[in-house]
Amino acid sequence: MALLKKINNQAQTDKNSGFGTNANSYGGRFVNKNGTPNIEKRGMNILRRISWYHTMIDMPNWKFMLILFSFYIAINFVFALLYYGIGIEHLDGIAPTQSALIQFGQAYFFSAQTFTTVGYGHISPSGFLTSALSAAEALIGLLSFAIATGLFFGRFSKPTAFLKFSHNALIAPYGEGKGLMIRLVPFKNTNFTDAKAKVTLGMSIEENGERTNKFYTLDLELDSINALSLSWTLVHPITENSPLYNFTEEDFKKIHGEILVFITTFDDMFSNTVAARTSYTFSEVIYGAKFVTMYNRSKDSSKTILYLDKLNQYDTTNFS
């Protein structure tokens, strides 16, 4: 009830947040720092509840390449075992006097040549079983490379919002009062237009003896801009209509709350609308600070220099 009294009663709740109101059913934050939902799905077989295409498209580059190389090495190892099991004598070009290890190695490289359809011709299959196996491997190789090519194209062509958010949100001086400020910046050579922002405050509140989730839309100084070329600082003026109006520095340290940020913008390169999300818990809100300017003019005044490494830099300040 103490928290409920802290919240400005003039603030209107948002019932369209997409998150449930039953606070007892929630654990942790609503949205992870990287913008993904903080949800783990269970109750269904993993092969049904996971989209492997989306998984391969979204995973980090190093993991994607590791899976491709591991699959390539493993499947050739399996086929080399099959060739070796049928009999090395059915692979013309492998000397029977060589050691078993060398014979297996040559069978492995024959498998790699068949899988990639290179076919150098130094080793060739003889007999029905070996020929049938090499034909099946060549087909599997063609299909595998077609899938890998599609995944490569999907990863490179996927519309992505190349936006970075500041690590912290700030409570900074704004006008004659204070405001909640969050900064974001485009960090690649992309052109964003028609950018729109929505910021929502979520808190777990005890009301009438029960824990419930309350969500409030935070009004912004500017919720849309025509072009997003430089940094953009989202400012929520903490006025008498703000749910944060009565909050002090100690409240941000003691109360569990989360600020959800949603950005949509049009990317000229993809000719598509892209979206980015993140969230800030109250522990990630710095009270009494202001962001350092990220850009200035060049020495010859011919262009504007945007310093991406200053995204998270701020100076502490005191409220008058």
Short mmCIF file of C-alpha atoms in Angstrom, two decimals:
data_model
loop_
_atom_site.label_atom_id
_atom_site.label_comp_id
_atom_site.label_asym_id
_atom_site.label_seq_id
_atom_site.Cartn_x
_atom_site.Cartn_y
_atom_site.Cartn_z
CA MET A 1 0.00 0.00 0.00
CA ALA A 2 2.93 2.33 0.66
CA LEU A 3 3.99 2.04 -2.98
CA LEU A 4 0.44 2.64 -4.17
CA LYS A 5 0.41 5.93 -2.25
CA LYS A 6 3.67 6.94 -3.94
CA ILE A 7 2.17 6.63 -7.41
CA ASN A 8 0.52 9.77 -8.68
CA ASN A 9 -3.23 9.14 -8.69
CA GLN A 10 -3.58 11.34 -11.76
CA ALA A 11 -1.57 8.86 -13.84
CA GLN A 12 -3.67 6.61 -16.06
CA THR A 13 -2.89 2.90 -16.25
CA ASP A 14 -2.21 1.18 -19.56
CA LYS A 15 -4.32 -1.96 -20.01
CA ASN A 16 -2.89 -2.81 -23.42
CA SER A 17 0.67 -3.56 -22.35
CA GLY A 18 0.56 -7.22 -23.40
CA PHE A 19 1.73 -8.32 -19.96
CA GLY A 20 -0.57 -9.95 -17.45
CA THR A 21 -1.76 -8.24 -14.28
CA ASN A 22 -1.19 -11.19 -11.95
CA ALA A 23 2.12 -10.29 -10.32
CA ASN A 24 2.37 -13.63 -8.48
CA SER A 25 2.80 -15.41 -11.80
CA TYR A 26 5.78 -13.33 -12.92
CA GLY A 27 9.45 -13.82 -12.15
CA GLY A 28 12.24 -11.33 -12.84
CA ARG A 29 11.99 -8.49 -15.31
CA PHE A 30 9.39 -8.25 -18.04
CA VAL A 31 11.87 -7.66 -20.90
CA ASN A 32 15.55 -8.58 -21.00
CA LYS A 33 18.16 -5.92 -21.58
CA ASN A 34 18.62 -7.06 -25.19
CA GLY A 35 14.90 -6.63 -25.84
CA THR A 36 13.87 -10.30 -25.80
CA PRO A 37 10.95 -11.41 -23.59
CA ASN A 38 12.04 -12.83 -20.24
CA ILE A 39 10.02 -16.00 -20.81
CA GLU A 40 10.96 -19.69 -20.87
CA LYS A 41 8.42 -21.89 -22.63
CA ARG A 42 7.68 -25.40 -21.37
CA GLY A 43 4.96 -28.04 -21.61
CA MET A 44 5.60 -29.09 -25.21
CA ASN A 45 8.22 -31.15 -26.97
CA ILE A 46 11.27 -29.04 -27.83
CA LEU A 47 11.02 -30.01 -31.50
CA ARG A 48 7.53 -28.45 -31.62
CA ARG A 49 8.03 -25.34 -29.50
CA ILE A 50 11.24 -24.13 -31.15
CA SER A 51 11.51 -22.72 -34.66
CA TRP A 52 14.92 -23.92 -35.78
CA TYR A 53 14.92 -21.43 -38.65
CA HIS A 54 14.43 -18.50 -36.27
CA THR A 55 17.01 -20.00 -33.92
CA MET A 56 19.63 -20.25 -36.66
CA ILE A 57 18.82 -16.76 -37.95
CA ASP A 58 19.02 -15.06 -34.54
CA MET A 59 22.02 -16.82 -32.98
CA PRO A 60 25.43 -15.08 -32.78
CA ASN A 61 27.74 -15.35 -35.79
CA TRP A 62 30.36 -17.40 -33.97
CA LYS A 63 27.80 -19.97 -32.85
CA PHE A 64 26.27 -20.16 -36.32
CA MET A 65 29.65 -20.80 -37.95
CA LEU A 66 30.58 -23.31 -35.24
CA ILE A 67 27.40 -25.30 -35.92
CA LEU A 68 28.05 -25.32 -39.69
CA PHE A 69 31.65 -26.49 -39.32
CA SER A 70 30.71 -29.05 -36.68
CA PHE A 71 27.95 -30.45 -38.89
CA TYR A 72 30.31 -30.63 -41.86
CA ILE A 73 33.01 -32.46 -39.90
CA ALA A 74 30.55 -34.80 -38.17
CA ILE A 75 28.57 -35.87 -41.23
CA ASN A 76 31.76 -36.61 -43.19
CA PHE A 77 33.02 -38.62 -40.24
CA VAL A 78 29.81 -40.68 -40.25
CA PHE A 79 30.02 -41.36 -43.99
CA ALA A 80 33.72 -42.23 -43.67
CA LEU A 81 32.76 -44.85 -41.07
CA LEU A 82 30.14 -46.25 -43.45
CA TYR A 83 32.64 -46.45 -46.31
CA TYR A 84 35.17 -48.06 -44.03
CA GLY A 85 32.54 -50.52 -42.76
CA ILE A 86 31.53 -51.56 -46.29
CA GLY A 87 35.17 -52.17 -47.09
CA ILE A 88 38.09 -50.04 -48.22
CA GLU A 89 38.59 -52.45 -51.14
CA HIS A 90 35.44 -50.91 -52.67
CA LEU A 91 37.14 -47.53 -52.91
CA ASP A 92 39.45 -47.65 -55.90
CA GLY A 93 42.56 -45.54 -55.36
CA ILE A 94 43.22 -46.46 -51.73
CA ALA A 95 46.20 -48.78 -51.43
CA PRO A 96 45.40 -51.88 -49.33
CA THR A 97 48.93 -51.90 -47.92
CA GLN A 98 48.45 -48.61 -46.09
CA SER A 99 47.73 -48.48 -42.38
CA ALA A 100 44.12 -48.49 -41.15
CA LEU A 101 44.41 -44.89 -39.93
CA ILE A 102 45.60 -43.63 -43.31
CA GLN A 103 42.89 -45.64 -45.08
CA PHE A 104 40.23 -44.12 -42.85
CA GLY A 105 41.66 -40.65 -43.46
CA GLN A 106 41.46 -41.17 -47.22
CA ALA A 107 37.88 -42.43 -46.84
CA TYR A 108 37.08 -39.27 -44.87
CA PHE A 109 38.47 -36.98 -47.56
CA PHE A 110 36.66 -38.99 -50.25
CA SER A 111 33.49 -38.37 -48.25
CA ALA A 112 34.25 -34.63 -48.15
CA GLN A 113 34.80 -34.56 -51.91
CA THR A 114 31.55 -36.44 -52.51
CA PHE A 115 29.57 -34.30 -50.04
CA THR A 116 30.71 -31.09 -51.75
CA THR A 117 30.40 -32.72 -55.23
CA VAL A 118 34.01 -31.72 -55.97
CA GLY A 119 35.01 -35.18 -57.12
CA TYR A 120 38.75 -34.95 -57.78
CA GLY A 121 38.75 -38.48 -59.20
CA HIS A 122 41.72 -39.81 -57.23
CA ILE A 123 39.40 -42.19 -55.39
CA SER A 124 36.21 -43.65 -56.89
CA PRO A 125 33.57 -46.07 -55.59
CA SER A 126 33.16 -49.57 -56.93
CA GLY A 127 30.36 -51.97 -56.17
CA PHE A 128 26.67 -51.35 -55.63
CA LEU A 129 26.68 -50.47 -51.89
CA THR A 130 29.55 -48.00 -52.09
CA SER A 131 28.16 -46.36 -55.24
CA ALA A 132 24.69 -46.08 -53.70
CA LEU A 133 26.13 -44.60 -50.53
CA SER A 134 28.17 -42.01 -52.44
CA ALA A 135 25.10 -41.08 -54.52
CA ALA A 136 23.03 -40.59 -51.35
CA GLU A 137 25.81 -38.52 -49.79
CA ALA A 138 26.03 -36.28 -52.86
CA LEU A 139 22.27 -35.64 -52.63
CA ILE A 140 22.48 -34.89 -48.91
CA GLY A 141 25.40 -32.56 -49.62
CA LEU A 142 23.44 -30.62 -52.25
CA LEU A 143 20.46 -30.24 -49.92
CA SER A 144 22.66 -29.26 -46.97
CA PHE A 145 24.44 -26.55 -48.91
CA ALA A 146 21.12 -25.25 -50.22
CA ILE A 147 19.86 -24.95 -46.63
CA ALA A 148 23.11 -23.34 -45.47
CA THR A 149 22.97 -20.85 -48.35
CA GLY A 150 19.40 -19.94 -47.43
CA LEU A 151 20.39 -19.42 -43.80
CA PHE A 152 23.33 -17.23 -44.84
CA PHE A 153 21.05 -15.11 -47.01
CA GLY A 154 18.42 -14.93 -44.27
CA ARG A 155 20.96 -13.73 -41.72
CA PHE A 156 22.35 -11.04 -44.02
CA SER A 157 19.00 -9.88 -45.37
CA LYS A 158 17.01 -9.92 -42.09
CA PRO A 159 15.67 -6.42 -41.34
CA THR A 160 17.43 -5.37 -38.16
CA ALA A 161 17.24 -2.17 -36.16
CA PHE A 162 20.89 -1.31 -35.65
CA LEU A 163 20.17 0.81 -32.60
CA LYS A 164 22.00 0.86 -29.29
CA PHE A 165 20.45 2.07 -26.06
CA SER A 166 22.28 3.70 -23.18
CA HIS A 167 23.03 1.26 -20.39
CA ASN A 168 21.35 3.50 -17.82
CA ALA A 169 18.29 5.68 -17.75
CA LEU A 170 18.76 9.03 -15.99
CA ILE A 171 16.67 11.29 -13.81
CA ALA A 172 18.03 14.63 -15.01
CA PRO A 173 17.15 18.31 -14.71
CA TYR A 174 14.53 19.26 -17.27
CA GLY A 175 13.10 22.75 -17.54
CA GLU A 176 12.17 23.88 -14.07
CA GLY A 177 11.80 20.32 -12.84
CA LYS A 178 13.22 16.94 -13.75
CA GLY A 179 12.71 14.28 -16.36
CA LEU A 180 13.42 10.65 -17.12
CA MET A 181 15.93 10.41 -19.97
CA ILE A 182 16.97 7.46 -22.13
CA ARG A 183 19.39 7.75 -25.03
CA LEU A 184 19.71 5.69 -28.19
CA VAL A 185 21.83 5.95 -31.30
CA PRO A 186 22.09 4.29 -34.75
CA PHE A 187 25.51 2.66 -34.81
CA LYS A 188 25.86 1.48 -38.42
CA ASN A 189 25.75 3.15 -41.82
CA THR A 190 21.97 2.93 -42.08
CA ASN A 191 19.38 5.62 -42.74
CA PHE A 192 16.42 5.63 -40.37
CA THR A 193 13.33 7.77 -40.91
CA ASP A 194 9.93 8.10 -39.22
CA ALA A 195 11.17 6.89 -35.84
CA LYS A 196 8.54 6.41 -33.14
CA ALA A 197 9.01 5.65 -29.46
CA LYS A 198 6.81 4.37 -26.66
CA VAL A 199 7.93 4.12 -23.04
CA THR A 200 5.94 2.17 -20.45
CA LEU A 201 6.45 1.95 -16.71
CA GLY A 202 5.67 -1.40 -15.10
CA MET A 203 5.47 -2.04 -11.36
CA SER A 204 4.23 -4.79 -9.08
CA ILE A 205 1.87 -3.23 -6.55
CA GLU A 206 -0.05 -4.57 -3.59
CA GLU A 207 -3.67 -3.53 -4.02
CA ASN A 208 -6.55 -4.74 -1.87
CA GLY A 209 -4.32 -7.38 -0.33
CA GLU A 210 -3.17 -8.84 -3.68
CA ARG A 211 -0.07 -8.32 -5.82
CA THR A 212 -0.92 -6.92 -9.22
CA ASN A 213 1.04 -5.57 -12.17
CA LYS A 214 0.34 -1.96 -13.08
CA PHE A 215 1.52 -0.37 -16.32
CA TYR A 216 1.64 3.33 -17.14
CA THR A 217 2.39 4.96 -20.48
CA LEU A 218 5.03 7.64 -19.96
CA ASP A 219 4.38 10.72 -22.06
CA LEU A 220 7.42 11.86 -24.01
CA GLU A 221 8.61 15.32 -24.97
CA LEU A 222 8.93 13.92 -28.50
CA ASP A 223 7.56 10.49 -29.34
CA SER A 224 8.43 10.66 -33.05
CA ILE A 225 11.06 12.26 -35.25
CA ASN A 226 11.39 12.49 -39.03
CA ALA A 227 15.03 11.35 -39.24
CA LEU A 228 17.14 9.35 -36.82
CA SER A 229 20.70 10.19 -37.86
CA LEU A 230 22.23 11.36 -34.58
CA SER A 231 21.58 10.32 -31.01
CA TRP A 232 18.01 10.60 -29.73
CA THR A 233 17.32 11.27 -26.06
CA LEU A 234 13.84 10.19 -25.03
CA VAL A 235 12.59 12.58 -22.36
CA HIS A 236 9.66 11.94 -20.07
CA PRO A 237 8.91 15.18 -18.19
CA ILE A 238 8.11 14.28 -14.58
CA THR A 239 5.13 16.59 -14.16
CA GLU A 240 2.08 16.43 -11.93
CA ASN A 241 0.54 13.94 -14.36
CA SER A 242 3.50 11.56 -14.29
CA PRO A 243 3.33 8.36 -12.21
CA LEU A 244 6.90 9.16 -11.09
CA TYR A 245 5.99 12.60 -9.76
CA ASN A 246 6.31 11.68 -6.05
CA PHE A 247 9.33 9.38 -6.44
CA THR A 248 12.55 10.28 -4.65
CA GLU A 249 16.07 8.97 -5.11
CA GLU A 250 15.51 6.50 -2.27
CA ASP A 251 12.37 5.20 -3.93
CA PHE A 252 14.29 4.23 -7.07
CA LYS A 253 16.70 2.28 -4.87
CA LYS A 254 14.04 0.43 -2.85
CA ILE A 255 11.12 -0.07 -5.23
CA HIS A 256 11.10 -2.78 -7.89
CA GLY A 257 9.99 -1.23 -11.15
CA GLU A 258 10.84 -1.53 -14.82
CA ILE A 259 10.81 0.93 -17.70
CA LEU A 260 10.02 -0.66 -21.06
CA VAL A 261 11.19 1.06 -24.25
CA PHE A 262 9.83 0.26 -27.72
CA ILE A 263 11.22 1.86 -30.91
CA THR A 264 9.98 1.46 -34.48
CA THR A 265 11.60 3.14 -37.46
CA PHE A 266 11.80 2.81 -41.24
CA ASP A 267 15.10 1.56 -42.69
CA ASP A 268 15.79 2.83 -46.22
CA MET A 269 18.17 -0.04 -46.99
CA PHE A 270 15.71 -2.80 -46.08
CA SER A 271 12.70 -0.72 -47.27
CA ASN A 272 10.99 -2.05 -44.19
CA THR A 273 9.97 -1.02 -40.69
CA VAL A 274 12.31 -2.35 -38.01
CA ALA A 275 11.86 -2.46 -34.25
CA ALA A 276 14.09 -2.41 -31.19
CA ARG A 277 13.27 -2.96 -27.51
CA THR A 278 14.98 -2.76 -24.17
CA SER A 279 14.13 -2.21 -20.52
CA TYR A 280 15.57 -0.55 -17.44
CA THR A 281 14.93 -1.74 -13.91
CA PHE A 282 14.90 0.96 -11.23
CA SER A 283 18.36 -0.24 -10.16
CA GLU A 284 19.58 0.85 -13.62
CA VAL A 285 18.19 4.37 -13.21
CA ILE A 286 20.75 7.00 -12.18
CA TYR A 287 19.19 9.79 -10.13
CA GLY A 288 20.79 13.21 -10.60
CA ALA A 289 22.77 12.90 -13.83
CA LYS A 290 22.71 14.17 -17.40
CA PHE A 291 24.08 12.71 -20.61
CA VAL A 292 27.28 13.99 -22.17
CA THR A 293 26.80 15.40 -25.67
CA MET A 294 27.63 12.76 -28.27
CA TYR A 295 28.31 14.93 -31.32
CA ASN A 296 29.88 18.18 -32.44
CA ARG A 297 31.08 19.81 -35.63
CA SER A 298 34.32 18.80 -37.33
CA LYS A 299 37.35 21.08 -37.24
CA ASP A 300 36.61 22.48 -40.69
CA SER A 301 32.88 22.74 -39.87
CA SER A 302 32.07 20.66 -42.94
CA LYS A 303 30.30 17.79 -41.15
CA THR A 304 29.00 16.58 -37.79
CA ILE A 305 31.00 13.99 -35.85
CA LEU A 306 28.98 11.44 -33.85
CA TYR A 307 31.00 9.75 -31.08
CA LEU A 308 29.43 6.34 -30.49
CA ASP A 309 31.68 5.62 -27.52
CA LYS A 310 29.96 8.42 -25.57
CA LEU A 311 26.55 6.73 -25.60
CA ASN A 312 26.74 5.74 -21.92
CA GLN A 313 28.69 8.72 -20.60
CA TYR A 314 26.97 11.09 -18.18
CA ASP A 315 27.85 13.74 -15.62
CA THR A 316 26.33 13.87 -12.15
CA THR A 317 24.33 16.93 -11.27
CA ASN A 318 22.25 18.34 -8.45
CA PHE A 319 18.66 19.42 -8.60
CA SER A 320 18.12 23.04 -7.62
#
